[in-house]
Each structure stands twice: as structure tokens, then as C-alpha cells.
mmCIF file of C-alpha atoms and ligand atoms in Angstrom:
data_model
loop_
_atom_site.group_PDB
_atom_site.id
_atom_site.type_symbol
_atom_site.label_atom_id
_atom_site.label_comp_id
_atom_site.label_asym_id
_atom_site.label_seq_id
_atom_site.Cartn_x
_atom_site.Cartn_y
_atom_site.Cartn_z
ATOM 1 C CA MET H 367 12.218 -12.642 19.727
ATOM 2 C CA LYS H 368 13.768 -11.089 16.307
ATOM 3 C CA LEU H 369 14.250 -7.465 16.640
ATOM 4 C CA ALA H 370 11.021 -7.393 13.415
ATOM 5 C CA ASN H 371 9.385 -9.329 15.812
ATOM 6 C CA LEU H 372 9.882 -7.198 18.853
ATOM 7 C CA LEU H 373 8.815 -3.904 17.153
ATOM 8 C CA VAL H 374 5.446 -5.554 16.089
ATOM 9 C CA ALA H 375 5.522 -6.228 19.741
ATOM 10 C CA ALA H 376 5.968 -2.991 20.722
ATOM 11 C CA ALA H 377 3.281 -1.828 18.118
ATOM 12 C CA LEU H 378 0.691 -3.706 19.197
ATOM 13 C CA ALA H 379 1.498 -2.976 22.849
ATOM 14 C CA LEU H 380 -1.223 -0.671 23.143
ATOM 15 C CA THR H 381 -3.275 -2.706 21.206
ATOM 16 C CA GLY H 382 -3.938 -5.700 24.303
ATOM 17 C CA MET H 383 -2.439 -7.774 20.884
ATOM 18 C CA THR H 384 0.111 -10.325 20.882
ATOM 19 C CA ALA H 385 2.176 -10.706 17.913
ATOM 20 C CA GLN H 386 2.826 -13.623 16.373
ATOM 21 C CA SER H 387 3.631 -16.003 13.324
ATOM 22 C CA ALA H 388 1.865 -15.687 10.514
ATOM 23 C CA PRO H 389 -0.821 -19.224 10.350
ATOM 24 C CA ALA H 390 0.448 -21.603 7.457
ATOM 25 C CA ALA H 391 -1.798 -21.277 4.304
ATOM 26 C CA GLU H 392 -4.018 -24.496 5.352
ATOM 27 C CA GLU H 393 -4.559 -22.891 8.449
ATOM 28 C CA ARG H 394 -6.371 -19.896 7.816
ATOM 29 C CA ASP H 395 -9.968 -19.770 7.361
ATOM 30 C CA ALA H 396 -11.182 -19.394 3.282
ATOM 31 C CA SER H 397 -12.988 -16.613 3.825
ATOM 32 C CA ASP H 398 -9.799 -14.662 5.147
ATOM 33 C CA LEU H 399 -8.260 -12.243 3.736
ATOM 34 C CA ARG H 400 -4.427 -11.286 4.144
ATOM 35 C CA VAL H 401 -2.925 -7.681 3.724
ATOM 36 C CA HIS H 402 0.894 -7.167 3.187
ATOM 37 C CA LEU H 403 2.338 -4.058 3.501
ATOM 38 C CA LEU H 404 4.943 -4.368 1.198
ATOM 39 C CA GLY H 405 5.934 -0.396 1.653
ATOM 40 C CA THR H 406 5.510 1.944 3.769
ATOM 41 C CA GLY H 407 8.096 4.709 3.734
ATOM 42 C CA SER H 408 8.365 8.493 2.161
ATOM 43 C CA PRO H 409 9.905 8.861 -1.407
ATOM 44 C CA LEU H 410 13.554 8.935 0.200
ATOM 45 C CA PRO H 411 15.630 6.417 -0.965
ATOM 46 C CA GLU H 412 15.625 4.193 3.068
ATOM 47 C CA THR H 413 16.251 0.561 2.852
ATOM 48 C CA PHE H 414 14.426 0.225 5.996
ATOM 49 C CA ARG H 415 11.268 1.643 4.622
ATOM 50 C CA PHE H 416 11.008 1.348 1.299
ATOM 51 C CA GLY H 417 8.207 2.988 -0.955
ATOM 52 C CA PRO H 418 4.173 2.792 -0.589
ATOM 53 C CA SER H 419 2.961 -0.207 -1.658
ATOM 54 C CA THR H 420 0.606 -2.392 -0.163
ATOM 55 C CA LEU H 421 -0.716 -6.361 -1.753
ATOM 56 C CA ILE H 422 -4.080 -7.952 -0.887
ATOM 57 C CA GLU H 423 -4.852 -12.048 -1.320
ATOM 58 C CA ALA H 424 -8.147 -12.424 -1.415
ATOM 59 C CA GLY H 425 -9.364 -16.372 -3.002
ATOM 60 C CA GLY H 426 -5.784 -17.374 -3.793
ATOM 61 C CA LYS H 427 -5.843 -14.434 -5.537
ATOM 62 C CA LYS H 428 -3.449 -11.131 -5.817
ATOM 63 C CA TYR H 429 -4.332 -7.134 -5.966
ATOM 64 C CA LEU H 430 -1.173 -4.820 -5.707
ATOM 65 C CA PHE H 431 -2.132 -1.554 -4.869
ATOM 66 C CA ASP H 432 0.977 0.805 -5.939
ATOM 67 C CA ALA H 433 4.597 -0.508 -6.578
ATOM 68 C CA GLY H 434 7.609 1.683 -4.783
ATOM 69 C CA ARG H 435 11.264 1.631 -4.903
ATOM 70 C CA GLY H 436 11.820 -2.465 -3.476
ATOM 71 C CA VAL H 437 8.635 -3.541 -4.393
ATOM 72 C CA ILE H 438 10.545 -6.657 -6.394
ATOM 73 C CA GLN H 439 12.548 -7.610 -3.112
ATOM 74 C CA ARG H 440 9.848 -7.113 -0.147
ATOM 75 C CA LEU H 441 7.487 -9.545 -2.796
ATOM 76 C CA TYR H 442 10.971 -12.050 -3.461
ATOM 77 C CA THR H 443 11.264 -11.781 0.482
ATOM 78 C CA LEU H 444 7.910 -12.867 0.952
ATOM 79 C CA GLY H 445 8.474 -15.590 -1.185
ATOM 80 C CA ILE H 446 5.367 -14.190 -3.440
ATOM 81 C CA PRO H 447 6.187 -15.664 -7.139
ATOM 82 C CA PHE H 448 5.804 -12.767 -9.593
ATOM 83 C CA ASN H 449 4.125 -14.015 -12.541
ATOM 84 C CA GLU H 450 1.382 -14.011 -10.256
ATOM 85 C CA VAL H 451 0.976 -10.502 -9.264
ATOM 86 C CA ASP H 452 -1.002 -9.125 -12.282
ATOM 87 C CA LYS H 453 -3.056 -6.955 -11.033
ATOM 88 C CA LEU H 454 -2.081 -3.502 -10.667
ATOM 89 C CA PHE H 455 -3.801 0.135 -8.936
ATOM 90 C CA LEU H 456 -2.288 2.590 -8.964
ATOM 91 C CA THR H 457 -3.772 5.591 -6.265
ATOM 92 C CA HIS H 458 -2.082 7.923 -8.467
ATOM 93 C CA LEU H 459 0.593 8.974 -10.492
ATOM 94 C CA HIS H 460 3.554 9.997 -8.365
ATOM 95 C CA SER H 461 7.156 8.420 -8.835
ATOM 96 C CA ASP H 462 7.259 7.337 -5.433
ATOM 97 C CA HIS H 463 4.592 5.493 -6.312
ATOM 98 C CA THR H 464 5.291 4.102 -9.742
ATOM 99 C CA ILE H 465 8.864 3.779 -9.831
ATOM 100 C CA GLY H 466 8.651 -0.371 -9.063
ATOM 101 C CA VAL H 467 6.179 -0.578 -11.743
ATOM 102 C CA PRO H 468 8.914 -1.435 -14.363
ATOM 103 C CA ASP H 469 10.445 -4.218 -12.294
ATOM 104 C CA LEU H 470 7.398 -5.799 -11.714
ATOM 105 C CA TYR H 471 6.427 -5.570 -15.712
ATOM 106 C CA LEU H 472 9.453 -6.874 -16.978
ATOM 107 C CA THR H 473 10.548 -9.207 -13.943
ATOM 108 C CA GLY H 474 7.529 -10.918 -13.576
ATOM 109 C CA TRP H 475 7.184 -11.191 -17.578
ATOM 110 C CA VAL H 476 10.786 -12.906 -17.002
ATOM 111 C CA ARG H 477 10.187 -14.811 -14.509
ATOM 112 C CA GLY H 478 6.354 -16.091 -15.860
ATOM 113 C CA ARG H 479 3.942 -13.988 -16.012
ATOM 114 C CA LYS H 480 2.004 -15.464 -18.849
ATOM 115 C CA VAL H 481 -0.494 -12.551 -19.169
ATOM 116 C CA PRO H 482 0.154 -8.810 -20.037
ATOM 117 C CA LEU H 483 0.424 -6.927 -16.512
ATOM 118 C CA GLN H 484 -3.056 -5.449 -15.949
ATOM 119 C CA VAL H 485 -3.538 -1.775 -14.646
ATOM 120 C CA TRP H 486 -5.934 0.407 -13.649
ATOM 121 C CA GLY H 487 -5.359 3.695 -12.477
ATOM 122 C CA PRO H 488 -6.430 7.440 -12.442
ATOM 123 C CA GLU H 489 -5.978 9.920 -15.653
ATOM 124 C CA GLY H 490 -2.386 9.156 -17.693
ATOM 125 C CA THR H 491 -1.982 5.446 -16.742
ATOM 126 C CA ALA H 492 -2.491 3.373 -19.748
ATOM 127 C CA ARG H 493 -0.508 6.524 -21.345
ATOM 128 C CA MET H 494 1.965 5.531 -18.312
ATOM 129 C CA MET H 495 2.046 1.673 -18.513
ATOM 130 C CA ASN H 496 1.927 1.716 -22.728
ATOM 131 C CA ARG H 497 5.023 4.382 -23.026
ATOM 132 C CA LEU H 498 6.692 2.079 -20.609
ATOM 133 C CA ALA H 499 6.290 -0.952 -23.262
ATOM 134 C CA GLU H 500 7.756 1.223 -25.525
ATOM 135 C CA ALA H 501 10.693 2.328 -23.032
ATOM 136 C CA PHE H 502 11.883 -1.642 -22.742
ATOM 137 C CA ASP H 503 10.418 -2.767 -26.539
ATOM 138 C CA TYR H 504 14.382 -3.415 -27.389
ATOM 139 C CA ASP H 505 14.636 -5.923 -24.621
ATOM 140 C CA ILE H 506 11.207 -7.492 -25.133
ATOM 141 C CA LYS H 507 12.276 -7.664 -28.918
ATOM 142 C CA VAL H 508 15.319 -9.676 -28.432
ATOM 143 C CA ARG H 509 14.157 -11.923 -25.647
ATOM 144 C CA LEU H 510 12.907 -15.263 -27.261
ATOM 145 C CA ASP H 511 10.318 -15.374 -24.771
ATOM 146 C CA GLN H 512 7.514 -13.012 -26.611
ATOM 147 C CA ASN H 513 4.694 -14.843 -24.749
ATOM 148 C CA PRO H 514 1.735 -12.199 -23.850
ATOM 149 C CA GLY H 515 2.796 -11.881 -20.367
ATOM 150 C CA SER H 516 5.811 -9.050 -21.842
ATOM 151 C CA LYS H 517 2.977 -6.980 -22.676
ATOM 152 C CA VAL H 518 0.766 -3.989 -20.169
ATOM 153 C CA ASP H 519 -2.841 -3.576 -20.197
ATOM 154 C CA ALA H 520 -3.971 -0.713 -18.898
ATOM 155 C CA VAL H 521 -6.651 1.461 -18.527
ATOM 156 C CA ASP H 522 -7.532 4.998 -16.817
ATOM 157 C CA VAL H 523 -10.601 5.151 -14.460
ATOM 158 C CA GLY H 524 -12.608 7.533 -12.681
ATOM 159 C CA PRO H 525 -14.224 6.779 -8.896
ATOM 160 C CA GLY H 526 -16.802 3.748 -8.250
ATOM 161 C CA VAL H 527 -16.125 -0.405 -9.219
ATOM 162 C CA VAL H 528 -13.504 -0.769 -10.959
ATOM 163 C CA TYR H 529 -12.952 -4.558 -10.644
ATOM 164 C CA GLU H 530 -15.495 -6.975 -9.813
ATOM 165 C CA GLN H 531 -14.626 -10.732 -9.959
ATOM 166 C CA ASP H 532 -13.624 -13.715 -7.996
ATOM 167 C CA GLY H 533 -15.735 -12.354 -5.647
ATOM 168 C CA VAL H 534 -13.509 -9.046 -5.117
ATOM 169 C CA LYS H 535 -15.326 -5.402 -5.381
ATOM 170 C CA ILE H 536 -12.472 -2.801 -5.699
ATOM 171 C CA THR H 537 -13.763 0.492 -5.354
ATOM 172 C CA ALA H 538 -12.503 3.688 -6.173
ATOM 173 C CA PHE H 539 -13.414 7.466 -4.778
ATOM 174 C CA ALA H 540 -11.398 10.602 -5.084
ATOM 175 C CA VAL H 541 -8.713 11.495 -2.558
ATOM 176 C CA ASP H 542 -7.793 15.005 -2.108
ATOM 177 C CA HIS H 543 -3.636 15.140 -2.483
ATOM 178 C CA PRO H 544 -2.843 18.391 -4.363
ATOM 179 C CA PRO H 545 -1.899 19.693 -6.557
ATOM 180 C CA LEU H 546 -2.983 16.197 -7.995
ATOM 181 C CA GLU H 547 -6.451 16.290 -10.393
ATOM 182 C CA SER H 548 -7.079 12.641 -9.351
ATOM 183 C CA SER H 549 -5.331 10.725 -6.382
ATOM 184 C CA PHE H 550 -7.809 8.075 -5.787
ATOM 185 C CA GLY H 551 -7.888 5.912 -1.817
ATOM 186 C CA TYR H 552 -9.895 2.144 -2.812
ATOM 187 C CA LYS H 553 -11.324 -0.110 -0.551
ATOM 188 C CA PHE H 554 -11.162 -3.804 -1.108
ATOM 189 C CA GLU H 555 -14.791 -6.281 -0.489
ATOM 190 C CA TYR H 556 -14.356 -9.351 -0.295
ATOM 191 C CA GLN H 557 -16.990 -11.950 1.438
ATOM 192 C CA GLY H 558 -17.873 -9.243 4.049
ATOM 193 C CA ARG H 559 -14.600 -8.711 4.977
ATOM 194 C CA THR H 560 -13.229 -4.599 3.775
ATOM 195 C CA VAL H 561 -9.765 -3.498 3.050
ATOM 196 C CA VAL H 562 -9.758 0.260 2.932
ATOM 197 C CA LEU H 563 -6.473 1.713 1.693
ATOM 198 C CA SER H 564 -5.844 5.637 2.267
ATOM 199 C CA GLY H 565 -4.182 6.845 -0.948
ATOM 200 C CA ASP H 566 -1.818 10.438 -0.856
ATOM 201 C CA THR H 567 -4.362 12.762 0.586
ATOM 202 C CA ARG H 568 -4.931 15.181 3.016
ATOM 203 C CA TYR H 569 -7.857 14.678 5.703
ATOM 204 C CA ASN H 570 -10.709 14.099 3.787
ATOM 205 C CA GLU H 571 -14.477 12.245 4.359
ATOM 206 C CA GLU H 572 -14.762 10.345 1.703
ATOM 207 C CA VAL H 573 -11.993 8.111 3.345
ATOM 208 C CA ILE H 574 -14.154 8.401 6.554
ATOM 209 C CA LYS H 575 -17.225 7.646 4.735
ATOM 210 C CA ASN H 576 -15.273 4.826 2.661
ATOM 211 C CA ALA H 577 -13.871 3.135 5.473
ATOM 212 C CA LYS H 578 -16.757 3.238 7.670
ATOM 213 C CA GLY H 579 -17.097 -0.143 9.819
ATOM 214 C CA ALA H 580 -13.745 -1.173 7.713
ATOM 215 C CA ASP H 581 -11.930 -4.493 8.949
ATOM 216 C CA LEU H 582 -8.849 -2.363 8.183
ATOM 217 C CA LEU H 583 -7.947 0.825 7.098
ATOM 218 C CA VAL H 584 -4.468 1.629 6.065
ATOM 219 C CA HIS H 585 -3.956 5.379 5.781
ATOM 220 C CA GLU H 586 -0.632 7.408 5.804
ATOM 221 C CA VAL H 587 0.130 9.682 7.936
ATOM 222 C CA ALA H 588 3.132 12.947 7.631
ATOM 223 C CA ALA H 589 4.719 15.212 10.376
ATOM 224 C CA ALA H 590 6.763 17.262 11.525
ATOM 225 C CA SER H 591 8.669 18.927 15.095
ATOM 226 C CA ASP H 592 7.444 22.306 16.276
ATOM 227 C CA GLU H 593 10.383 23.827 15.438
ATOM 228 C CA LEU H 594 10.600 22.704 11.780
ATOM 229 C CA MET H 595 7.289 23.973 11.633
ATOM 230 C CA LYS H 596 8.340 26.845 12.329
ATOM 231 C CA THR H 597 11.678 27.566 10.835
ATOM 232 C CA SER H 598 11.688 25.469 7.344
ATOM 233 C CA PRO H 599 10.368 26.675 4.144
ATOM 234 C CA VAL H 600 9.395 23.391 2.607
ATOM 235 C CA ILE H 601 7.516 21.343 4.937
ATOM 236 C CA PRO H 602 4.698 22.972 5.982
ATOM 237 C CA LYS H 603 3.778 22.695 1.769
ATOM 238 C CA ILE H 604 4.956 19.325 2.515
ATOM 239 C CA LEU H 605 2.733 18.750 5.227
ATOM 240 C CA ALA H 606 -0.602 20.753 3.803
ATOM 241 C CA LYS H 607 -0.847 17.696 1.447
ATOM 242 C CA HIS H 608 -1.192 15.083 3.897
ATOM 243 C CA THR H 609 -3.003 13.939 6.777
ATOM 244 C CA LEU H 610 -1.872 14.657 10.283
ATOM 245 C CA PRO H 611 -1.131 12.314 13.269
ATOM 246 C CA GLU H 612 -4.500 14.513 14.817
ATOM 247 C CA GLU H 613 -6.350 14.227 11.856
ATOM 248 C CA ALA H 614 -5.526 10.656 10.812
ATOM 249 C CA GLY H 615 -6.589 10.151 14.397
ATOM 250 C CA LYS H 616 -10.335 10.948 13.669
ATOM 251 C CA VAL H 617 -10.597 9.682 10.569
ATOM 252 C CA PHE H 618 -9.895 6.550 12.346
ATOM 253 C CA THR H 619 -12.762 7.447 15.289
ATOM 254 C CA GLU H 620 -15.874 8.137 12.665
ATOM 255 C CA ALA H 621 -14.694 5.365 10.732
ATOM 256 C CA GLY H 622 -14.753 3.569 13.466
ATOM 257 C CA VAL H 623 -12.442 0.729 11.922
ATOM 258 C CA ARG H 624 -11.437 -2.468 13.198
ATOM 259 C CA MET H 625 -7.630 -1.565 13.108
ATOM 260 C CA ALA H 626 -6.179 1.399 11.638
ATOM 261 C CA VAL H 627 -2.287 1.224 10.609
ATOM 262 C CA TYR H 628 0.394 3.471 9.147
ATOM 263 C CA SER H 629 1.685 3.210 6.617
ATOM 264 C CA HIS H 630 3.541 6.072 3.905
ATOM 265 C CA ILE H 631 5.149 7.263 6.752
ATOM 266 C CA VAL H 632 6.758 10.669 6.724
ATOM 267 C CA LEU H 633 7.945 11.898 9.763
ATOM 268 C CA PHE H 634 10.592 15.288 10.068
ATOM 269 C CA ASP H 635 12.038 14.599 13.524
ATOM 270 C CA VAL H 636 9.359 13.288 15.198
ATOM 271 C CA THR H 637 9.598 9.825 16.516
ATOM 272 C CA GLU H 638 7.150 7.208 15.715
ATOM 273 C CA LYS H 639 6.491 6.903 19.788
ATOM 274 C CA GLU H 640 5.911 11.376 19.355
ATOM 275 C CA LEU H 641 3.669 9.601 16.143
ATOM 276 C CA GLU H 642 1.083 7.232 18.343
ATOM 277 C CA ALA H 643 1.037 9.808 20.788
ATOM 278 C CA ARG H 644 -0.131 12.507 18.512
ATOM 279 C CA THR H 645 -3.065 9.924 17.185
ATOM 280 C CA ARG H 646 -3.686 9.456 20.614
ATOM 281 C CA LYS H 647 -5.131 12.394 20.901
ATOM 282 C CA THR H 648 -8.320 11.768 18.513
ATOM 283 C CA TYR H 649 -8.011 7.890 18.743
ATOM 284 C CA ASP H 650 -7.761 5.213 21.342
ATOM 285 C CA GLY H 651 -8.567 2.154 18.936
ATOM 286 C CA PRO H 652 -6.286 -0.721 17.579
ATOM 287 C CA LEU H 653 -3.243 1.077 15.912
ATOM 288 C CA VAL H 654 -0.490 -0.144 14.377
ATOM 289 C CA VAL H 655 2.621 1.825 12.572
ATOM 290 C CA GLY H 656 2.964 -0.230 9.966
ATOM 291 C CA ARG H 657 6.885 -1.629 8.653
ATOM 292 C CA ASP H 658 7.491 -3.015 5.726
ATOM 293 C CA LEU H 659 6.898 -6.931 5.469
ATOM 294 C CA MET H 660 4.119 -6.420 8.618
ATOM 295 C CA THR H 661 1.670 -9.018 7.335
ATOM 296 C CA PHE H 662 -2.065 -8.734 8.642
ATOM 297 C CA ASP H 663 -4.600 -11.907 8.515
ATOM 298 C CA ILE H 664 -8.185 -10.456 8.508
ATOM 299 C CA GLY H 665 -10.922 -13.560 10.058
ATOM 300 C CA ASP H 666 -13.118 -13.202 13.174
ATOM 301 C CA LYS H 667 -9.652 -11.168 14.560
ATOM 302 C CA ILE H 668 -7.272 -9.873 12.957
ATOM 303 C CA THR H 669 -3.554 -11.680 13.349
ATOM 304 C CA VAL H 670 -0.437 -9.106 12.790
ATOM 305 C CA SER H 671 2.535 -11.135 12.078
ATOM 306 C CA THR H 672 6.250 -9.897 10.164
ATOM 307 C CA THR H 673 8.938 -11.450 8.016
ATOM 308 C CA GLU H 674 12.986 -11.383 8.393
ATOM 309 C CA PRO H 675 13.741 -9.421 4.942
ATOM 310 C CA LYS H 676 16.309 -11.165 3.440
ATOM 311 C CA GLU H 677 20.010 -10.834 3.322
HETATM 312 ZN ZN1 ZN K 1450 3.517 9.936 -2.270
#
């Protein structure tokens, strides 16, 4: 068993499930949903955990949520053609969630995307995307390939249904990530299955409300050691903008989700084992501490697998 598989097995030990290889496309139930954790990290430029980004596949189409650092590398490793990722939903405009957008936008176009990159996000999204197109206009002009893939099609949205097509319904809901006025979580519904992404938030009842009975809840988490909470002038302020493991556990329990997954994991002198132990104070259901390149196949059962990073 390779290291990454061992880690998945360890992550699943608490849930009584076993890690196994992802089923081939033709073996999967047509109604199934697939969720890939592309980046599960913090703003730090770690190579083990890239920036926050999650890809959902449903009905043969792809929907990307946030595009943190390394998004294109993770898609490459998964063998997902960049040109097929043409729909991006942003939770908020902090740079750790958007720094991979230019790479997705331009590399996706150069590698064959024939339609504009469509982007939905909170206030400021359209402005950011239009300015990005302007920032790279030299490259866009000098290339001979002037198809619509070099363009952006971005829109600012508010809470509510932001996308409804091909049997997929995507709803943005407001979460609480001070000092931002506008930060979203997303609810993704397809053929009776639901995946919810918390976005960046401190403990928030809206996540519970939207994740009631969800198949998968992908939630952010942040934690620090007692020592750092007492001595650091900065860390308690960072944690006040995010969700502690005990609080996340409460969200998982109250929402009654089939499986809880941590992504966007921010730990200060706290081990993953401690993260799990602290979550277990308030939640005893299936829990996975996410890692980059984990894939969840959501059908009558939820299968978790992982892909080896490319050298
Ligand atoms: Zn963040």
C-alpha cells in the first residue's frame, strides 16, 4: 500500500470504512456524484497541501469551487482536461482562494477551452475577472488563437440559486468570515444527492441549515495549541474568523450529514490526530481529514480514494 493510501486508510479507520481504488467511469452509477479535493491547505505555500479548491463532477460536467494555488497541477495529476473546467464558483475573494484563477483561465484557454471561463462569486468577482483579462491582454492578443476561450464571463451573485442546468442546482448561502461583507458557502444538488461546501466561516447556523441531511459536507477548520492561544498576538485573531474543531463537530452533528470532510485545514502546532480528537468531542459520525487528491464517489455508499501526486 502506498503512502497516500495508507493515510486514507488511517483517516477512515474511525469510520469503519475501507479505502479502495476509484471505480472506473463505466462502473459508476450514472446518478453518482464525484467530489475531488484539489487543494486542502491554508494560505501557506505548502506543497503537501495546495490552496483551497474543490471540483465536483456530475452528469459528465465539471464544477470548480475556488481556485487556490496549484489548482492546475492537481487537475493535471487527476488527468482532467483543463478545457473541460469552464465553470468556477468563488466562495469569497481572499487571494488564497483565487490565486490559481489566472492559471486556470489562461492555461485552460491555451490547452483548448473554446468557451469563456464562466465565473460566479460575491460582489467584486466580475471586476476582478475583467481586470484579469485586461492584465493578460498582451498574451491574449499576440497568440493566433483568438477563440472565445480567451474571454471571461463573470457575474456577481447574491445568496440564492445561482445555477440551475443539466439537473444540477447550485445555491450560494451567506456565511460569516469577518471582515468580509460577502462570503459564501455552496449547496450542490444533483439527482437527490447533496454536497455542501462551508466556504470560509466561523461557526455559522446557515451551514447547519443548508447541510441538513447532506451526503457530504466539506468544511473548513482551524486550530491552535493552548500554548499558542495564550502567547501569540496573532493566532487567536485568525482563529476568530474560522471554525474550531469542536464547533465543526457540532455543525456535523446538528446537520446530520452522511459524511463530514475537512478541507482548508489551518493548524498551528496541532496534529491531525489532535484535530480528530477535538472533533470527536462533539461528533461521532464518519469523518475524513481531507488531503489533496482525495476523491469521493457519492452513491448508495460513499467511496473514498486517492491519487498519487505526479513527480
Ligand atoms: Zn481562506
